[in-house]
Amino acid sequence: MRAPEFRDQRIRIGLTGGIASGKSTVARLFGAHGVPVIDLDQVAREVVAPGEPGLAEIVAAFGTEVLAADGTLDRARLRARVFHDPPARKRLEAMLHPRIFAAAVAHAEAAGGPYQVIVAPLLVEFGLADWPDRVLVVDCPAETQLERLLARDGGDETLARAILASQATREQRLAAADDVIVNDGPPERLAAAVDTLDALYREMAAGAEHDPPGLRLP
Ligand code: ADP
């Protein structure tokens, strides 16, 4: 799909990376600099909240068995339903993506700030690397992702590996990157990387730098 255009000139950084690579951690650090963060995972939850047309559409397509007892969407059950059924997954994406991107654009246009960070876990998978002005990839080895994922969410290793395998590879993501944070060290290192990038993005936003060379930060 094509993501809708932004109708203003604000600089937007697409922050992406594999599951448990450290995106949310990096996003929080940008937030501490006073930068508005729009998280597409969070927007994806909003568009299927009770009463939203997105939820009604999903129930019409997949049945009430994807609802929890309290009427909210049982995301785990829906994920399990479509994970091994590519046509169903495509149908679900076709329902959700236009709603998610329209809502994300509306949030971003209302959010202000010196520039904005849009956390977009599947930016590369969906071929949307050109949507933001610049792409920042949080990169780490797959084994590190796996360790962090199991430590954070628990669950079994087979499922964790299946999720990793369904995502873009490190190489595919890096090919789409302007800037890269290599998150394979202690978390304290991330703050310095974000400080450096924040300064660069503020320069871009001030018009001093239009398309500066990409930075790769440890
Ligand atoms: P994502 O948003 O990409 O899924 P998170 O930011 O939630 O990833 O990070 C995944 C997990 O790994 C979290 O529990 C986080 O606290 C932890 N984590 C992130 N970066 C590091 C790091 N450099 N060292 C150790 N743990 C980290």
XYZ file of N, CA and C and ligand atoms in Angstrom:
681
model
N 0.838 -1.201 0.000
C 0.000 0.000 0.000
C 0.874 1.252 0.000
N 0.248 2.363 -0.369
C 0.918 3.659 -0.243
C 0.424 4.319 1.033
N 1.370 4.800 1.844
C 0.951 5.494 3.061
C 0.531 6.910 2.676
N -0.464 7.463 3.368
C -0.888 8.823 3.031
C 0.219 9.831 3.321
N 0.267 10.871 2.501
C 1.284 11.920 2.660
C 0.980 12.766 3.898
N 2.022 13.328 4.462
C 1.843 14.342 5.506
C 1.602 15.673 4.807
N 0.683 16.489 5.394
C 0.354 17.757 4.728
C 1.137 18.938 5.285
N 2.152 18.668 6.108
C 3.014 19.752 6.568
C 4.466 19.354 6.300
N 5.379 20.270 6.634
C 6.778 20.078 6.234
C 7.661 19.552 7.368
N 7.035 19.179 8.499
C 7.833 18.762 9.636
C 8.697 17.534 9.291
N 9.894 17.488 9.892
C 10.783 16.343 9.645
C 10.298 15.149 10.472
N 10.196 13.995 9.807
C 9.758 12.784 10.510
C 10.764 11.661 10.320
N 11.150 11.092 11.462
C 12.142 10.026 11.463
C 11.409 8.704 11.674
N 11.538 7.794 10.743
C 10.948 6.461 10.912
C 11.929 5.599 11.694
N 11.508 5.157 12.881
C 12.381 4.344 13.738
C 11.948 2.889 13.610
N 12.850 2.054 13.124
C 12.472 0.667 12.922
C 13.584 -0.261 13.404
N 13.293 -1.538 13.406
C 14.237 -2.545 13.885
C 13.455 -3.809 14.165
N 14.147 -4.926 14.270
C 13.466 -6.189 14.531
C 12.860 -6.204 15.923
N 12.055 -7.219 16.175
C 11.416 -7.335 17.489
C 12.493 -7.441 18.575
N 12.299 -6.701 19.663
C 13.210 -6.696 20.825
C 14.623 -6.193 20.492
N 14.738 -5.451 19.394
C 16.057 -4.873 19.074
C 16.363 -3.679 19.980
N 15.303 -3.033 20.484
C 15.491 -1.870 21.370
C 14.770 -0.618 20.899
N 13.799 -0.756 19.971
C 13.087 0.417 19.431
C 12.401 1.236 20.514
N 11.650 0.545 21.382
C 10.884 1.282 22.403
C 11.822 2.005 23.350
N 12.932 1.355 23.663
C 13.920 1.970 24.554
C 14.480 3.236 23.902
N 14.823 3.150 22.637
C 15.345 4.317 21.907
C 14.267 5.401 21.799
N 13.031 4.980 21.537
C 11.939 5.954 21.404
C 11.752 6.730 22.708
N 11.850 6.027 23.838
C 11.712 6.713 25.140
C 12.802 7.768 25.298
N 14.002 7.465 24.824
C 15.101 8.427 24.947
C 14.837 9.668 24.083
N 14.289 9.480 22.893
C 13.902 10.652 22.084
C 12.812 11.439 22.810
N 11.884 10.722 23.424
C 10.813 11.388 24.167
C 11.378 12.264 25.282
N 12.452 11.804 25.916
C 13.073 12.572 27.002
C 13.710 13.864 26.478
N 13.957 13.935 25.168
C 14.446 15.168 24.551
C 13.293 16.097 24.146
N 12.082 15.731 24.485
C 10.938 16.567 24.136
C 10.445 16.334 22.709
N 10.809 15.194 22.152
C 10.418 14.900 20.769
C 9.130 14.066 20.788
N 8.089 14.486 20.071
C 6.879 13.660 20.013
C 7.173 12.309 19.350
N 6.641 11.257 19.954
C 6.827 9.903 19.428
C 5.463 9.348 19.072
N 5.319 8.905 17.842
C 4.080 8.251 17.413
C 4.427 6.784 17.160
N 3.777 5.896 17.905
C 4.124 4.476 17.841
C 3.025 3.733 17.075
N 3.392 3.176 15.938
C 2.356 2.539 15.105
C 1.723 1.319 15.774
N 2.470 0.656 16.683
C 1.860 -0.463 17.416
C 0.716 0.047 18.287
N 0.974 1.199 18.891
C -0.053 1.783 19.765
C -1.238 2.276 18.932
N -0.944 2.895 17.785
C -2.021 3.355 16.898
C -2.840 2.153 16.418
N -2.143 1.035 16.156
C -2.826 -0.176 15.690
C -3.809 -0.680 16.742
N -3.484 -0.483 18.013
C -4.429 -0.864 19.083
C -5.623 0.089 19.110
N -5.348 1.385 18.918
C -6.439 2.371 18.960
C -7.501 2.094 17.896
N -7.053 1.722 16.691
C -8.032 1.587 15.602
C -8.882 0.321 15.722
N -8.532 -0.558 16.674
C -9.385 -1.735 16.898
C -9.983 -1.720 18.305
N -9.999 -0.561 18.941
C -10.619 -0.444 20.270
C -12.130 -0.659 20.137
N -12.794 -1.071 21.233
C -14.247 -1.260 21.175
C -14.942 -0.008 20.652
N -15.878 -0.207 19.731
C -16.625 0.915 19.164
C -16.008 1.452 17.879
N -14.763 1.074 17.594
C -14.121 1.552 16.360
C -14.603 0.720 15.170
N -14.768 1.367 14.003
C -15.185 0.598 12.821
C -14.179 -0.495 12.444
N -12.916 -0.297 12.797
C -11.896 -1.314 12.499
C -12.194 -2.631 13.194
N -12.695 -2.543 14.429
C -13.014 -3.773 15.168
C -14.221 -4.470 14.542
N -15.229 -3.679 14.183
C -16.427 -4.262 13.572
C -16.057 -5.001 12.280
N -15.147 -4.403 11.520
C -14.758 -5.016 10.249
C -14.036 -6.360 10.479
N -13.184 -6.393 11.502
C -12.456 -7.633 11.809
C -13.420 -8.724 12.267
N -14.384 -8.349 13.112
C -15.338 -9.343 13.603
C -16.197 -9.867 12.445
N -16.560 -8.971 11.520
C -17.350 -9.413 10.363
C -16.560 -10.419 9.533
N -15.238 -10.231 9.451
C -14.428 -11.114 8.605
C -13.995 -12.390 9.326
N -13.678 -12.289 10.610
C -13.060 -13.431 11.305
C -13.949 -14.046 12.385
N -15.087 -13.449 12.636
C -16.010 -14.035 13.607
C -15.759 -13.555 15.022
N -16.764 -13.810 15.884
C -16.668 -13.325 17.263
C -15.630 -14.107 18.059
N -15.110 -15.197 17.479
C -14.098 -15.953 18.248
C -12.789 -15.183 18.418
N -12.624 -14.060 17.704
C -11.414 -13.258 17.928
C -11.635 -12.199 19.030
N -12.811 -12.251 19.666
C -13.075 -11.314 20.766
C -12.832 -11.989 22.115
N -12.313 -11.222 23.058
C -12.218 -11.699 24.435
C -13.598 -11.568 25.082
N -13.747 -12.123 26.276
C -15.054 -12.127 26.953
C -15.566 -10.704 27.178
N -14.668 -9.747 27.358
C -15.095 -8.368 27.624
C -15.345 -7.554 26.350
N -15.297 -8.213 25.192
C -15.642 -7.523 23.946
C -14.459 -6.823 23.281
N -13.300 -6.868 23.919
C -12.119 -6.293 23.265
C -11.523 -7.339 22.324
N -10.671 -6.875 21.413
C -10.043 -7.799 20.471
C -8.994 -8.637 21.196
N -9.064 -9.940 20.985
C -8.042 -10.836 21.531
C -6.925 -10.915 20.483
N -5.961 -10.027 20.629
C -4.922 -9.876 19.597
C -4.104 -11.148 19.422
N -3.842 -11.847 20.535
C -3.054 -13.078 20.449
C -3.801 -14.120 19.620
N -5.125 -14.206 19.841
C -5.907 -15.196 19.101
C -5.984 -14.830 17.606
N -6.138 -13.529 17.350
C -6.194 -13.095 15.951
C -4.849 -13.367 15.251
N -3.769 -13.074 15.971
C -2.432 -13.316 15.414
C -2.264 -14.801 15.107
N -2.669 -15.650 16.059
C -2.536 -17.094 15.858
C -3.389 -17.538 14.659
N -4.558 -16.905 14.504
C -5.484 -17.256 13.409
C -4.858 -16.977 12.037
N -4.117 -15.882 11.912
C -3.626 -15.499 10.572
C -2.148 -15.853 10.342
N -1.440 -16.241 11.418
C 0.012 -16.411 11.296
C 0.371 -17.414 10.192
N -0.369 -18.524 10.117
C -0.043 -19.554 9.122
C -1.016 -19.535 7.948
N -1.720 -18.440 7.766
C -2.732 -18.336 6.713
C -2.507 -17.028 5.948
N -1.552 -17.042 5.003
C -1.173 -15.800 4.324
C -2.330 -15.022 3.694
N -3.312 -15.682 3.022
C -4.413 -14.873 2.464
C -5.209 -14.149 3.556
N -5.430 -14.833 4.698
C -6.167 -14.191 5.797
C -5.363 -13.029 6.351
N -4.063 -13.229 6.407
C -3.192 -12.174 6.918
C -3.259 -10.944 6.007
N -3.252 -11.223 4.699
C -3.344 -10.123 3.721
C -4.662 -9.366 3.873
N -5.740 -10.137 4.078
C -7.054 -9.504 4.243
C -7.065 -8.615 5.478
N -6.485 -9.132 6.550
C -6.437 -8.366 7.798
C -5.622 -7.091 7.606
N -4.483 -7.238 6.937
C -3.629 -6.054 6.711
C -4.354 -5.019 5.852
N -5.109 -5.513 4.860
C -5.822 -4.576 3.977
C -6.897 -3.806 4.752
N -7.433 -4.434 5.792
C -8.433 -3.745 6.628
C -7.768 -2.731 7.539
N -6.644 -3.144 8.100
C -6.060 -2.345 9.176
C -5.125 -1.244 8.695
N -4.327 -1.512 7.687
C -3.273 -0.552 7.355
C -3.778 0.834 6.981
N -4.799 0.940 6.136
C -5.276 2.304 5.818
C -5.733 3.041 7.069
N -6.361 2.323 7.996
C -6.821 2.973 9.235
C -5.628 3.387 10.093
N -4.641 2.496 10.200
C -3.473 2.796 11.045
C -2.735 4.016 10.494
N -2.515 4.040 9.182
C -1.730 5.156 8.634
C -2.505 6.467 8.662
N -3.798 6.400 8.426
C -4.588 7.636 8.499
C -4.552 8.196 9.920
N -4.691 7.305 10.919
C -4.671 7.764 12.312
C -3.278 8.278 12.682
N -2.246 7.598 12.200
C -0.870 8.020 12.523
C -0.586 9.405 11.945
N -1.030 9.638 10.720
C -0.814 10.952 10.089
C -1.555 12.029 10.880
N -2.777 11.730 11.300
C -3.553 12.715 12.074
C -2.843 13.027 13.397
N -2.365 11.991 14.092
C -1.627 12.210 15.350
C -0.392 13.078 15.091
N 0.362 12.708 14.053
C 1.624 13.403 13.786
C 1.365 14.876 13.450
N 0.360 15.114 12.629
C 0.102 16.503 12.224
C -0.348 17.359 13.404
N -0.883 16.713 14.450
C -1.333 17.469 15.628
C -0.254 17.571 16.700
N 0.857 16.846 16.528
C 1.778 16.657 17.666
C 2.831 17.747 17.832
N 3.148 18.507 16.796
C 4.147 19.570 16.936
C 5.544 19.022 17.171
N 6.341 19.773 17.942
C 7.705 19.325 18.249
C 8.717 19.799 17.228
N 10.021 19.713 17.578
C 11.074 20.159 16.676
C 11.144 19.261 15.423
N 10.966 17.989 15.650
C 10.824 16.961 14.608
C 10.073 15.833 15.301
N 9.771 14.775 14.605
C 8.996 13.702 15.237
C 9.624 12.347 14.945
N 9.399 11.423 15.873
C 9.844 10.041 15.678
C 8.609 9.162 15.519
N 8.571 8.417 14.433
C 7.466 7.480 14.214
C 8.020 6.062 14.349
N 7.609 5.365 15.408
C 8.082 3.996 15.618
C 7.278 3.087 14.705
N 7.977 2.473 13.752
C 7.301 1.684 12.724
C 8.021 0.341 12.595
N 7.620 -0.640 13.416
C 8.351 -1.909 13.458
C 8.488 -2.569 12.078
N 7.442 -2.489 11.248
C 7.470 -3.233 9.981
C 7.643 -2.312 8.762
N 8.299 -1.194 8.968
C 8.490 -0.216 7.889
C 9.117 -0.846 6.638
N 10.145 -1.658 6.851
C 10.865 -2.254 5.717
C 10.039 -3.383 5.103
N 9.431 -4.209 5.960
C 8.613 -5.330 5.478
C 7.503 -4.833 4.550
N 6.921 -3.676 4.868
C 5.811 -3.172 4.064
C 6.268 -2.213 2.962
N 7.568 -2.112 2.737
C 8.067 -1.293 1.634
C 7.768 0.183 1.805
N 7.775 0.669 3.056
C 7.376 2.049 3.314
C 8.538 2.922 3.766
N 9.755 2.507 3.413
C 10.929 3.251 3.884
C 10.958 4.685 3.359
N 10.224 4.965 2.278
C 10.203 6.331 1.738
C 9.153 7.221 2.410
N 8.349 6.637 3.291
C 7.266 7.423 3.913
C 7.809 8.511 4.838
N 8.684 8.151 5.793
C 9.283 9.220 6.616
C 10.403 9.918 5.848
N 10.884 11.033 6.402
C 11.974 11.754 5.745
C 13.286 11.004 5.859
N 13.403 10.236 6.919
C 14.669 9.577 7.205
C 14.383 8.308 7.984
N 15.225 7.280 7.786
C 15.008 6.001 8.463
C 16.148 5.744 9.448
N 15.760 5.498 10.695
C 16.723 5.144 11.743
C 16.488 3.689 12.124
N 17.507 2.865 11.961
C 17.387 1.440 12.283
C 18.123 1.146 13.585
N 17.435 0.446 14.496
C 18.102 -0.102 15.681
C 18.508 -1.525 15.314
N 19.794 -1.760 15.354
C 20.337 -3.012 14.834
C 21.023 -3.797 15.947
N 20.799 -5.112 15.971
C 21.588 -5.973 16.865
C 21.536 -7.389 16.312
N 22.460 -8.250 16.753
C 22.457 -9.616 16.242
C 21.164 -10.348 16.600
N 20.748 -11.271 15.730
C 19.493 -11.996 15.940
C 19.505 -12.750 17.271
N 20.643 -13.298 17.646
C 20.695 -14.045 18.913
C 20.422 -13.130 20.103
N 20.892 -11.879 20.003
C 20.640 -10.903 21.072
C 19.157 -10.561 21.120
N 18.545 -10.382 19.934
C 17.097 -10.129 19.870
C 16.344 -11.253 20.580
N 16.741 -12.483 20.266
C 16.066 -13.654 20.820
C 16.173 -13.661 22.346
N 17.368 -13.405 22.847
C 17.566 -13.366 24.313
C 16.680 -12.295 24.941
N 16.665 -11.100 24.333
C 15.880 -10.002 24.913
C 14.391 -10.292 24.824
N 13.996 -10.898 23.713
C 12.572 -11.206 23.525
C 12.100 -12.203 24.577
N 12.884 -13.259 24.807
C 12.488 -14.279 25.780
C 12.534 -13.709 27.193
N 13.514 -12.835 27.456
C 13.612 -12.230 28.794
C 12.439 -11.277 29.026
N 12.023 -10.550 27.970
C 10.963 -9.556 28.133
C 9.581 -10.198 28.173
N 9.294 -11.086 27.220
C 7.925 -11.594 27.054
C 7.750 -13.030 27.520
N 8.839 -13.709 27.864
C 8.733 -15.137 28.166
C 8.368 -15.886 26.895
N 7.599 -16.956 27.024
C 7.175 -17.693 25.839
C 8.252 -18.654 25.391
N 7.933 -19.391 24.330
C 8.890 -20.429 23.968
C 9.770 -19.996 22.808
N 10.918 -20.636 22.738
C 11.942 -20.237 21.788
C 11.515 -20.506 20.346
N 10.730 -21.574 20.140
C 10.302 -21.904 18.770
C 9.453 -20.767 18.195
N 8.506 -20.279 19.003
C 7.656 -19.178 18.537
C 8.500 -17.921 18.320
N 9.418 -17.661 19.259
C 10.261 -16.474 19.137
C 11.070 -16.528 17.835
N 11.612 -17.702 17.521
C 12.384 -17.841 16.274
C 11.491 -17.672 15.045
N 10.254 -18.161 15.148
C 9.323 -18.032 14.017
C 9.003 -16.552 13.772
N 8.841 -15.791 14.858
C 8.549 -14.356 14.692
C 9.743 -13.670 14.026
N 10.937 -13.988 14.508
C 12.140 -13.382 13.911
C 12.245 -13.729 12.421
N 11.960 -15.007 12.109
C 12.097 -15.455 10.720
C 11.076 -14.784 9.807
N 9.934 -14.349 10.374
C 8.889 -13.725 9.549
C 9.198 -12.258 9.261
N 10.205 -11.708 9.955
C 10.529 -10.288 9.769
C 11.663 -10.126 8.747
N 11.886 -8.874 8.350
C 13.000 -8.573 7.439
C 14.316 -9.000 8.096
N 15.306 -9.256 7.265
C 16.627 -9.601 7.809
C 17.352 -8.311 8.203
N 18.401 -8.491 8.965
C 19.236 -7.332 9.345
C 19.707 -6.592 8.108
N 20.126 -7.368 7.100
C 20.677 -6.768 5.879
C 19.619 -5.942 5.152
N 18.403 -6.490 5.072
C 17.323 -5.757 4.381
C 17.030 -4.443 5.086
N 17.037 -4.494 6.408
C 16.752 -3.279 7.178
C 17.878 -2.261 7.011
N 19.114 -2.765 7.100
C 20.254 -1.846 7.005
C 20.310 -1.198 5.625
N 19.851 -1.925 4.595
C 19.861 -1.363 3.242
C 18.909 -0.166 3.141
N 17.895 -0.136 3.994
C 16.908 0.963 3.959
C 17.274 2.089 4.924
N 18.326 1.887 5.712
C 18.633 2.833 6.798
C 19.337 4.077 6.292
N 19.022 5.231 6.902
C 19.906 6.388 6.814
C 20.869 6.325 7.990
N 20.296 6.257 9.187
C 21.111 6.203 10.395
C 20.911 4.854 11.082
N 21.942 4.442 11.817
C 21.894 3.139 12.492
C 22.389 3.300 13.922
N 21.648 2.749 14.874
C 22.159 2.591 16.239
C 22.429 1.101 16.430
N 23.678 0.774 16.690
C 24.024 -0.627 16.931
C 23.839 -0.884 18.427
N 22.775 -1.615 18.764
C 22.418 -1.817 20.170
C 22.887 -3.194 20.632
N 24.211 -3.373 20.646
C 24.729 -4.672 21.089
C 25.587 -4.528 22.342
N 25.494 -3.359 22.981
C 26.275 -3.145 24.202
C 25.352 -2.848 25.364
N 25.879 -2.230 26.391
C 25.039 -1.900 27.545
C 24.011 -0.825 27.182
N 22.850 -0.848 27.816
C 21.800 0.113 27.472
C 22.243 1.570 27.657
N 23.197 1.801 28.558
C 23.645 3.190 28.819
C 24.205 3.836 27.554
N 24.703 2.992 26.642
C 25.301 3.544 25.418
C 24.260 4.201 24.513
N 23.010 3.772 24.690
C 21.964 4.275 23.798
C 21.731 5.772 23.976
N 21.859 6.244 25.211
C 21.548 7.647 25.477
C 22.479 8.565 24.687
N 23.761 8.196 24.625
C 24.723 9.024 23.888
C 24.401 9.013 22.398
N 24.021 7.854 21.888
C 23.666 7.757 20.464
C 22.459 8.641 20.162
N 21.472 8.616 21.044
C 20.267 9.424 20.823
C 20.601 10.911 20.951
N 21.492 11.279 21.870
C 21.914 12.688 21.980
C 22.474 13.169 20.636
N 23.345 12.358 20.046
C 23.992 12.727 18.776
C 22.953 12.874 17.660
N 22.042 11.899 17.589
C 21.037 11.938 16.522
C 20.054 13.085 16.738
N 19.710 13.347 17.993
C 18.795 14.443 18.280
C 19.385 15.763 17.769
N 20.684 15.944 17.989
C 21.329 17.178 17.519
C 21.263 17.260 15.989
N 21.516 16.135 15.330
C 21.470 16.111 13.863
C 20.065 16.415 13.350
N 19.071 15.778 13.953
C 17.695 15.953 13.465
C 17.207 17.383 13.722
N 17.679 17.977 14.818
C 17.307 19.384 15.069
C 17.932 20.290 14.003
N 19.159 19.973 13.599
C 19.789 20.755 12.519
C 18.995 20.604 11.226
N 18.585 19.366 10.954
C 17.769 19.146 9.744
C 16.480 19.952 9.817
N 15.851 19.912 11.011
C 14.572 20.602 11.172
C 14.733 22.114 11.029
N 15.907 22.617 11.446
C 16.157 24.064 11.362
C 16.526 24.467 9.936
N 16.657 23.471 9.043
C 16.953 23.767 7.650
C 18.435 23.911 7.374
N 19.276 23.695 8.411
C 20.719 23.841 8.231
C 21.268 22.708 7.364
N 20.692 21.543 7.534
C 21.146 20.359 6.807
C 19.929 19.754 6.132
N 19.980 19.595 4.816
C 18.815 19.039 4.149
C 18.825 17.506 4.204
N 19.925 16.906 3.748
C 20.000 15.445 3.706
C 21.412 15.020 4.103
N 21.741 15.173 5.395
C 23.105 14.899 5.827
C 23.471 13.421 5.666
N 24.768 13.129 5.563
C 25.193 11.738 5.456
C 24.710 10.929 6.667
N 24.461 9.650 6.456
C 23.958 8.804 7.538
C 24.992 8.614 8.631
N 24.501 8.443 9.847
C 25.379 8.179 10.985
C 25.194 6.742 11.430
N 26.297 6.109 11.799
C 26.230 4.759 12.385
C 26.850 4.867 13.777
N 26.027 4.631 14.780
C 26.479 4.904 16.154
C 26.530 3.625 16.981
N 27.576 3.473 17.785
C 27.675 2.302 18.633
C 26.684 2.410 19.783
P 11.521 -3.346 20.800
O 10.725 -2.114 21.112
O 12.415 -3.198 19.595
O 10.714 -4.608 20.726
P 12.595 -2.966 23.490
O 13.065 -1.568 23.499
O 11.335 -3.310 24.208
O 12.561 -3.565 22.000
O 13.782 -3.855 24.058
C 13.607 -5.270 24.228
C 14.038 -5.673 25.622
O 15.466 -5.592 25.694
C 13.502 -4.751 26.709
O 13.251 -5.530 27.836
C 14.663 -3.771 26.948
O 14.654 -3.285 28.255
C 15.869 -4.649 26.679
N 17.033 -3.929 26.120
C 17.030 -2.991 25.143
N 18.289 -2.580 24.862
C 19.102 -3.294 25.692
C 20.519 -3.324 25.887
N 21.364 -2.556 25.181
N 21.005 -4.198 26.813
C 20.170 -4.971 27.512
N 18.825 -4.999 27.393
C 18.292 -4.164 26.480
